[in-house]
Short mmCIF file of N, CA, C and O in Angstrom, two decimals:
data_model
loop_
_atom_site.label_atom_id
_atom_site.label_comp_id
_atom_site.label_asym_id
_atom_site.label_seq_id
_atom_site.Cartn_x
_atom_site.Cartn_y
_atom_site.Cartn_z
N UNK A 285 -9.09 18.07 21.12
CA UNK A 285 -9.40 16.71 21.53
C UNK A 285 -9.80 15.84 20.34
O UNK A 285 -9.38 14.68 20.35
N UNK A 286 -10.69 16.33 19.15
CA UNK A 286 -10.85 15.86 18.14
C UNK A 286 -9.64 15.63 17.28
O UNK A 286 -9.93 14.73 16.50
N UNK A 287 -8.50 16.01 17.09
CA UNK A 287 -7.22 15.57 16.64
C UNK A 287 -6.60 14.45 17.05
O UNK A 287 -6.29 13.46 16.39
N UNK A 288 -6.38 14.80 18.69
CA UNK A 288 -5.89 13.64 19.45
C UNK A 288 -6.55 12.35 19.03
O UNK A 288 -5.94 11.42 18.50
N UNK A 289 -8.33 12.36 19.40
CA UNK A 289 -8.66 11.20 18.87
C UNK A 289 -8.66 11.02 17.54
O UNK A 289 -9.09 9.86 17.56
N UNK A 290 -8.50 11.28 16.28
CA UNK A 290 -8.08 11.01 15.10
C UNK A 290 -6.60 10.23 15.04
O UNK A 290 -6.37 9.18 14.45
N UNK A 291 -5.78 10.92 15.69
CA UNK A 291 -4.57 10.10 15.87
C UNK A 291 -3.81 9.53 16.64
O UNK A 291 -2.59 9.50 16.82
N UNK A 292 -4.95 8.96 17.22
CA UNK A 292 -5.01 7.90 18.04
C UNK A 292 -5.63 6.45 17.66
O UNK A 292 -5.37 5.25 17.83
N UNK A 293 -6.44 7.15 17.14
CA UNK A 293 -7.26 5.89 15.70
C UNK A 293 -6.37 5.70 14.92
O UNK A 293 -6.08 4.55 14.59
N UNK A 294 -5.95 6.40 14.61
CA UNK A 294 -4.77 6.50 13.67
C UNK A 294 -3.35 5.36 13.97
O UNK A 294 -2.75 4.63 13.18
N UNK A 295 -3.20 5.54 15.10
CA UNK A 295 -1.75 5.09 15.39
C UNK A 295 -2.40 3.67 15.87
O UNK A 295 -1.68 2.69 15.64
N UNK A 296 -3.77 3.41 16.56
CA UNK A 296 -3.79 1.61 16.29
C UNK A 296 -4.38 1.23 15.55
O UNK A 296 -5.10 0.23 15.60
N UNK A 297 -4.10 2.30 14.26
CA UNK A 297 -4.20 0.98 13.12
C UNK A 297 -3.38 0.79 12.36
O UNK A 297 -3.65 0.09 11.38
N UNK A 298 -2.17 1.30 12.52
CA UNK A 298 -0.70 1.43 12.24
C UNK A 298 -0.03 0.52 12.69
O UNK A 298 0.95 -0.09 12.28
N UNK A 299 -0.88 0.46 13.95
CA UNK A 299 -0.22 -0.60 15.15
C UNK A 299 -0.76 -1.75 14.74
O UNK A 299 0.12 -2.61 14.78
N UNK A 300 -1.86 -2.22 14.33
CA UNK A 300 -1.85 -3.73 13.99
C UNK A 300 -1.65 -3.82 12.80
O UNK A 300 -1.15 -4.87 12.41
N UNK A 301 -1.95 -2.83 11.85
CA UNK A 301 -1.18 -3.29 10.63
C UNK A 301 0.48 -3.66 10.84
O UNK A 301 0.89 -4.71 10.35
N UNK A 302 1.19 -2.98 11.38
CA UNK A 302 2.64 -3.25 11.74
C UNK A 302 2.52 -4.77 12.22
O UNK A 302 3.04 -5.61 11.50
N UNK A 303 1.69 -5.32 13.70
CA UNK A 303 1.90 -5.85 14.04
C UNK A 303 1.58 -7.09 12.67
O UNK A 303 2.42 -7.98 12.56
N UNK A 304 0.64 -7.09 11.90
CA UNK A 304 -0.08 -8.02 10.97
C UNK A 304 1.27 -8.35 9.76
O UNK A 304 1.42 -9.45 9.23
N UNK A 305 2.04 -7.28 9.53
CA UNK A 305 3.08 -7.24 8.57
C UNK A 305 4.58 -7.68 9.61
O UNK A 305 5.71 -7.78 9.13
N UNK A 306 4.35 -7.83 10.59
CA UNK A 306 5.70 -8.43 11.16
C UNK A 306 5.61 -9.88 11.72
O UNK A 306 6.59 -10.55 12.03
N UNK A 307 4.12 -10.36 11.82
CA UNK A 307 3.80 -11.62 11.65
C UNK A 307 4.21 -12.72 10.75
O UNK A 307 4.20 -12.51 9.54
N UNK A 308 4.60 -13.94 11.25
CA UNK A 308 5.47 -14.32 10.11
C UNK A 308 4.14 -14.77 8.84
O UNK A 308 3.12 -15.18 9.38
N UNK A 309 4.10 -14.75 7.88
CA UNK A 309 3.34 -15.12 7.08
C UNK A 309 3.06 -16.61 7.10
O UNK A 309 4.02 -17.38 7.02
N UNK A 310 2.04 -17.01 7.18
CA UNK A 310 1.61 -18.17 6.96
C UNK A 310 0.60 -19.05 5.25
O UNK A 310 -0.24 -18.20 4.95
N UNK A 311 0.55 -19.52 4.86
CA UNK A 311 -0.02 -20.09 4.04
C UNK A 311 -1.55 -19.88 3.62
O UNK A 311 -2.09 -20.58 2.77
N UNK A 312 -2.15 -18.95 4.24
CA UNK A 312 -3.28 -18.55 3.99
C UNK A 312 -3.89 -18.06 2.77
O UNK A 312 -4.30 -16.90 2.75
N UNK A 313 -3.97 -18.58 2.07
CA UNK A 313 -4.29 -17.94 0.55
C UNK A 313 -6.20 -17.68 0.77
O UNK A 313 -6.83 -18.42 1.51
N UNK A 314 -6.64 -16.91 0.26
CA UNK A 314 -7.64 -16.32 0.63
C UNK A 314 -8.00 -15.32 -0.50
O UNK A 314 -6.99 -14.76 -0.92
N UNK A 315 -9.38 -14.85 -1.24
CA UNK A 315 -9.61 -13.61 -2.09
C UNK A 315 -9.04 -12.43 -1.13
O UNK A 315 -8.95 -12.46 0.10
N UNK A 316 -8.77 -11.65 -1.79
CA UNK A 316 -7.82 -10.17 -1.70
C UNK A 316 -8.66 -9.19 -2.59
O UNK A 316 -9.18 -9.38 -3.69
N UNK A 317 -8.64 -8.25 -1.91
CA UNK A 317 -8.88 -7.10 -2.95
C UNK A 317 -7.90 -6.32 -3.15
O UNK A 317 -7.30 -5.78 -2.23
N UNK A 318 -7.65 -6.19 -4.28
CA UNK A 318 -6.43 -4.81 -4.32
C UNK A 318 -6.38 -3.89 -4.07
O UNK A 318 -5.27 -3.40 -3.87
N UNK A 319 -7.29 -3.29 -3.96
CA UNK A 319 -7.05 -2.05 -3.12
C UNK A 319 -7.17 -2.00 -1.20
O UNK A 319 -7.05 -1.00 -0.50
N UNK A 320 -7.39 -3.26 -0.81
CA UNK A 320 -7.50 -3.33 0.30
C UNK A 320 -5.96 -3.23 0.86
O UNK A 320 -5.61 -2.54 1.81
N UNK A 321 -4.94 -4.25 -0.10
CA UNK A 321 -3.68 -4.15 -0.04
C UNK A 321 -3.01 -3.22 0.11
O UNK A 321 -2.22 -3.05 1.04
N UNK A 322 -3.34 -2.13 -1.22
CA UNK A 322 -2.86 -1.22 -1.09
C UNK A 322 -2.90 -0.11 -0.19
O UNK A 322 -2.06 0.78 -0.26
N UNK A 323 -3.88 -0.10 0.72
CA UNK A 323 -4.51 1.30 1.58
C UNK A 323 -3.66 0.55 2.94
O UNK A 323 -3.34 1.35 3.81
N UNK A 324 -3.37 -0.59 3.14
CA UNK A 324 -2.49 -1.19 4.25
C UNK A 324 -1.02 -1.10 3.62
O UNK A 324 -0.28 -1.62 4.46
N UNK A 325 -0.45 -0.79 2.81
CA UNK A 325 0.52 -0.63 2.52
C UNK A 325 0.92 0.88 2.91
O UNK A 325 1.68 1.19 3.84
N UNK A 326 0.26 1.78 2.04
CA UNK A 326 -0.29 3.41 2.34
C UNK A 326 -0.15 3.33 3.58
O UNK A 326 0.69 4.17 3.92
N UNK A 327 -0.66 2.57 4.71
CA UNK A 327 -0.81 3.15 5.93
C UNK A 327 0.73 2.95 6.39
O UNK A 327 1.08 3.71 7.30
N UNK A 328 1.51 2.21 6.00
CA UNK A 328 2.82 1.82 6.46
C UNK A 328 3.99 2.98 5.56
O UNK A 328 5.15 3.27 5.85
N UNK A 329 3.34 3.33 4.70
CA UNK A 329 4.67 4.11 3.28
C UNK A 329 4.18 5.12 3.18
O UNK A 329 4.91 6.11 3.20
N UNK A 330 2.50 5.31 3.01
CA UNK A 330 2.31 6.60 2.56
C UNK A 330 2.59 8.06 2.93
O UNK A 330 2.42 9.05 2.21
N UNK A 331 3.17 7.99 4.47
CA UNK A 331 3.92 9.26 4.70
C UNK A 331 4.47 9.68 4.36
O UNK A 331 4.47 10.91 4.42
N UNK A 332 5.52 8.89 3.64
CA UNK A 332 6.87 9.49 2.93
C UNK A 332 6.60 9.64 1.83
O UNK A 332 7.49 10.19 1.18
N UNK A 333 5.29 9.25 1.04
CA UNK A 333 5.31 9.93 -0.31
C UNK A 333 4.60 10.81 0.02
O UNK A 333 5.26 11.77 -0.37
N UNK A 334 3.35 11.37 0.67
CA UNK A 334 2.89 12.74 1.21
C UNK A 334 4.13 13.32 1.40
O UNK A 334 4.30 14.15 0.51
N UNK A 335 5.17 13.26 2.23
CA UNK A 335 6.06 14.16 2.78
C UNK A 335 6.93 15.13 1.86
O UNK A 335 7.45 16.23 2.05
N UNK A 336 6.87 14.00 0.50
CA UNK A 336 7.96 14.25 -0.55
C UNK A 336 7.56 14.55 -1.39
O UNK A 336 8.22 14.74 -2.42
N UNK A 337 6.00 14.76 -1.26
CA UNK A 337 5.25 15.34 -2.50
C UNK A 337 4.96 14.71 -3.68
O UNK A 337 4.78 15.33 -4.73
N UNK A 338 4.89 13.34 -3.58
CA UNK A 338 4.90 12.24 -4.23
C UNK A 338 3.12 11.94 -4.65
O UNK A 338 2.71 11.44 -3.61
N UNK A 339 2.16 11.99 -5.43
CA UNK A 339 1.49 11.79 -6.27
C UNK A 339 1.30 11.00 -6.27
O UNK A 339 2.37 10.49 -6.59
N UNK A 340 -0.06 9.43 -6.00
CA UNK A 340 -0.26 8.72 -6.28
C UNK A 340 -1.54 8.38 -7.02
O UNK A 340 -2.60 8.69 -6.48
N UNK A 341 -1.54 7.83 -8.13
CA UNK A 341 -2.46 8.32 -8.87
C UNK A 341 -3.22 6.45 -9.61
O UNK A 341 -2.75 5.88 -10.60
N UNK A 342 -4.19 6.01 -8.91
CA UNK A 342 -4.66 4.44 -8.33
C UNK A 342 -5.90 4.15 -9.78
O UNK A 342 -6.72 5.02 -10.07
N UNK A 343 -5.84 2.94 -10.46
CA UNK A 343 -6.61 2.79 -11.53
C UNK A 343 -6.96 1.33 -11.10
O UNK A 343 -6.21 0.39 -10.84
N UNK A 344 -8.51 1.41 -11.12
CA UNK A 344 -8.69 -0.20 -11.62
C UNK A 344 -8.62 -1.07 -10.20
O UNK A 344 -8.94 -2.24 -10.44
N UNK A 345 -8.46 -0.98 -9.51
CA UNK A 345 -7.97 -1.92 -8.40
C UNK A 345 -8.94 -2.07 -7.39
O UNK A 345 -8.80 -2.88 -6.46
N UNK A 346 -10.28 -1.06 -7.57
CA UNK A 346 -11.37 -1.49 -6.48
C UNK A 346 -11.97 -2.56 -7.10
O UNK A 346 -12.35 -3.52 -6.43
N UNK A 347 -12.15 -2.52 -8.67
CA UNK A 347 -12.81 -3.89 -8.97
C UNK A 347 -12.50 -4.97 -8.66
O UNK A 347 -13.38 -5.81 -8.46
N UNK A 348 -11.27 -5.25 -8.54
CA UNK A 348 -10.78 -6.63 -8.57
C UNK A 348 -10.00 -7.44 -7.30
O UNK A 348 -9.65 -6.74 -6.34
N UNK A 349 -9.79 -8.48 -7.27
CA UNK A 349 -9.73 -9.06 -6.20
C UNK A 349 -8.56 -10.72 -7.07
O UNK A 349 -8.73 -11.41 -8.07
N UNK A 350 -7.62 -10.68 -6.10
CA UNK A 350 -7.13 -11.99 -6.50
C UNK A 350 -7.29 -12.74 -5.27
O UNK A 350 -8.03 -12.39 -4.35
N UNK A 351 -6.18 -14.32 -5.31
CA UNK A 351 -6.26 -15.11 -4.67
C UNK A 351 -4.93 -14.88 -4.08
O UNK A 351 -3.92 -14.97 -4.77
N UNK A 352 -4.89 -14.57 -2.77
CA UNK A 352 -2.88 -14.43 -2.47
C UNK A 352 -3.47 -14.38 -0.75
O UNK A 352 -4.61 -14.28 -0.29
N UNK A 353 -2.34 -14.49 -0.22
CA UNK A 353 -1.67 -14.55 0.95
C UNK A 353 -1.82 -12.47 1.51
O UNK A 353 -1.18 -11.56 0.98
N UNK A 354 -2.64 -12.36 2.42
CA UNK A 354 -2.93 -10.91 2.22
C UNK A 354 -1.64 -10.23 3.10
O UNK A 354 -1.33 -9.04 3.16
N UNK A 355 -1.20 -11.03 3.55
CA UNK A 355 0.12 -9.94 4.44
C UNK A 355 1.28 -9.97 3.41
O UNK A 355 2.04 -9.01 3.26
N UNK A 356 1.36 -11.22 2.65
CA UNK A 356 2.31 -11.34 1.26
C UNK A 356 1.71 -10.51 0.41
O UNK A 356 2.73 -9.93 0.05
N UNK A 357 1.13 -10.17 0.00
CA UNK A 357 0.38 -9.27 -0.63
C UNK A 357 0.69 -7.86 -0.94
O UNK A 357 0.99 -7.23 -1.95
N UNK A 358 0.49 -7.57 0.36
CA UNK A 358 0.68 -6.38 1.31
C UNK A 358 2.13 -5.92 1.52
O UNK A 358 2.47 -4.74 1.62
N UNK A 359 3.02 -7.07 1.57
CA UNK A 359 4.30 -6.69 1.51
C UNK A 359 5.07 -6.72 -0.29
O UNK A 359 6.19 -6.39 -0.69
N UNK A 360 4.06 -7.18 -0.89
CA UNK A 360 4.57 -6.89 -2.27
C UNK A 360 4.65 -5.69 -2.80
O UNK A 360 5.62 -5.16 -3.34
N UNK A 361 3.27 -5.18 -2.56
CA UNK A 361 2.63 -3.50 -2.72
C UNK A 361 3.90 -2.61 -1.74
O UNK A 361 4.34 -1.50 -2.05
N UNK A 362 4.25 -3.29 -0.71
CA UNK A 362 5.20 -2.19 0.22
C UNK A 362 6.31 -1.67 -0.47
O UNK A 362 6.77 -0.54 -0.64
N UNK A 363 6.68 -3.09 -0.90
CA UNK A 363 8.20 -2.78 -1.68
C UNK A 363 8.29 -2.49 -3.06
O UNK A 363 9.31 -2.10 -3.62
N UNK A 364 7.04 -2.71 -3.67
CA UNK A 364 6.93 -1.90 -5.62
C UNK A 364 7.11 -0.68 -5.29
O UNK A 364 8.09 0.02 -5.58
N UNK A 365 5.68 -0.23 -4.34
CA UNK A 365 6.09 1.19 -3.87
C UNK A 365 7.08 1.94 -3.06
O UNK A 365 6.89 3.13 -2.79
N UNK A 366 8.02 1.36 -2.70
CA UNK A 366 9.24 1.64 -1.89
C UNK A 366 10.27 1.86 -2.91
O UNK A 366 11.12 2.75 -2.90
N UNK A 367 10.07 0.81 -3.93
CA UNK A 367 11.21 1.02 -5.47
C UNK A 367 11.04 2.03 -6.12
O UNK A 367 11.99 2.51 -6.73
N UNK A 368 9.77 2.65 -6.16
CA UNK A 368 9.22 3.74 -7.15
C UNK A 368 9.72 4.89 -6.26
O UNK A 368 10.67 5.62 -6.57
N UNK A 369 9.21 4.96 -5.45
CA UNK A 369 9.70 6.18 -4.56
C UNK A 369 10.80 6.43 -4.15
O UNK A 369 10.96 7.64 -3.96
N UNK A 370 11.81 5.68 -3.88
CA UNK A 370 13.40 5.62 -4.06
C UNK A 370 14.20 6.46 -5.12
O UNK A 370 15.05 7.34 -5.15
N UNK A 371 13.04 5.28 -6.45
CA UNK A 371 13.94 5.98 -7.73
C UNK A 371 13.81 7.01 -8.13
O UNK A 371 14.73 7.57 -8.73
N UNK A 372 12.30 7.75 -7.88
CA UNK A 372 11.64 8.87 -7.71
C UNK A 372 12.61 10.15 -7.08
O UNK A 372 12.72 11.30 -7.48
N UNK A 373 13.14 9.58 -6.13
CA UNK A 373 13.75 10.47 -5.31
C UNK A 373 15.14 10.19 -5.88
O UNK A 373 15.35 11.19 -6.57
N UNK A 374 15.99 9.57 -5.96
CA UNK A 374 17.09 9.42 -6.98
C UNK A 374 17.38 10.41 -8.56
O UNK A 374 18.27 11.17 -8.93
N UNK A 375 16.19 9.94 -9.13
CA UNK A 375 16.09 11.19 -10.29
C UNK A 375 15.75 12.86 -9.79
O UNK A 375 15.66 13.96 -10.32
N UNK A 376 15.66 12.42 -8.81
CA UNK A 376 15.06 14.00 -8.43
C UNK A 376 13.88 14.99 -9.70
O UNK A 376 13.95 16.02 -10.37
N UNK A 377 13.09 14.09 -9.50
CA UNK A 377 11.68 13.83 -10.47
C UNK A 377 10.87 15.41 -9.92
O UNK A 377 10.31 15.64 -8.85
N UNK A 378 11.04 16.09 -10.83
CA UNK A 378 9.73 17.24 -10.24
C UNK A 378 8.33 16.72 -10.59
O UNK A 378 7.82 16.16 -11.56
N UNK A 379 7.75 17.32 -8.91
CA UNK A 379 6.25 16.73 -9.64
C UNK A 379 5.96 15.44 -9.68
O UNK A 379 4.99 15.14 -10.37
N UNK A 380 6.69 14.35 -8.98
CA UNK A 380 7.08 13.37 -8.44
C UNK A 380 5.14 12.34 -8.67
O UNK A 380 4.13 12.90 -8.26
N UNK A 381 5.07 10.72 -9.44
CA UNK A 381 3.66 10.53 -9.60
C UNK A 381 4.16 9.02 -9.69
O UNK A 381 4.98 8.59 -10.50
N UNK A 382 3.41 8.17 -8.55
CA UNK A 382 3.64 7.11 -9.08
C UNK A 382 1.84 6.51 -9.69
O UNK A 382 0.82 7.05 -9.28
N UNK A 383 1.83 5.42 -10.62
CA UNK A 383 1.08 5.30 -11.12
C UNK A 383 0.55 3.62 -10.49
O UNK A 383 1.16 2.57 -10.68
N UNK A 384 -0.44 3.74 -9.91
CA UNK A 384 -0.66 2.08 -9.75
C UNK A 384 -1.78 1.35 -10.91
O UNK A 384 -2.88 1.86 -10.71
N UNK A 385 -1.82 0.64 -11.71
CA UNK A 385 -3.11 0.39 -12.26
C UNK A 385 -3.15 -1.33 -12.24
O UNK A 385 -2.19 -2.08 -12.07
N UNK A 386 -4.15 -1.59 -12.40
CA UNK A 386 -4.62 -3.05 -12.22
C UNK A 386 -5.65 -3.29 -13.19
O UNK A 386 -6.40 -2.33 -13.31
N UNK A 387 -5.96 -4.44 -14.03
CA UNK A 387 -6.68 -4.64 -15.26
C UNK A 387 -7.07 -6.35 -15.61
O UNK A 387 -6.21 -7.17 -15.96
N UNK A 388 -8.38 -6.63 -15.44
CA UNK A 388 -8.45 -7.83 -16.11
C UNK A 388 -8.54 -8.02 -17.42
O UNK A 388 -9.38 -7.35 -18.03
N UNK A 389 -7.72 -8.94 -18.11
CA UNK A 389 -7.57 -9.52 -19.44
C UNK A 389 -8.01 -11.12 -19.45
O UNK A 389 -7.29 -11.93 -18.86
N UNK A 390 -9.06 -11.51 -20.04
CA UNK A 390 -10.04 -12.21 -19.93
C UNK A 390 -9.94 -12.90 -18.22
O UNK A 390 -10.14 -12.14 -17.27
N UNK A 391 -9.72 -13.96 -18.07
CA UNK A 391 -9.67 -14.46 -16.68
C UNK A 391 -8.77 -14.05 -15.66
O UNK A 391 -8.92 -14.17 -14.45
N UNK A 392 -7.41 -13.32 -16.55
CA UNK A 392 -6.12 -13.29 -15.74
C UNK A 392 -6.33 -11.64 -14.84
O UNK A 392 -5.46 -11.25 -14.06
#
């Protein structure tokens, strides 16, 4: 029963993230954190790099926070990591690692 409810939690928050990423985007620009992005992206992709044995290996990105559109955001992170893992799987990469890092250089 403790499984079930794990993935059940699980699946509605899959479910409004889905629903939040099929929303049409609107103009909302707002602070973001990056890693908030990314763990809503993860919840949409990260199966298939678990599945494939894919390595993700995250730098830098709890500190910081930009100014963006968080479902645009969110769908940026979807598809960097959708390119990596593609090509990943294309080379047929042993040991398969994608690398995310994020870094402020003075203001930027």
């Amino acid at each position: 029963l403790d499984q079930v409810s794990t993935l059940t939690e699980r699946i509605g928050t899959i479910t409004n993230e889905l629903r939040a990423f099929s929303r049409k985007a609107g103009r909302s620009v707002t602070t973001v954190s990056l890693a908030t992005a990314v763990d809503g992206a993860l919840l949409l992709i990260g199966h298939r790099l678990r599945d494939h044995g894919v390595t993700l290996h995250r730098s830098g990105l709890d500190e910081l926070q930009v100014m963006a559109d968080p479902v645009r955001l969110e769908q940026v992170v979807i598809n960097l990591l959708q390119n990596a893992y593609e090509a990943l799987l294309d080379a047929q990469t042993p040991d398969p690692v994608i690398r995310l890092e994020a870094r402020r250089v003075d203001r930027h």
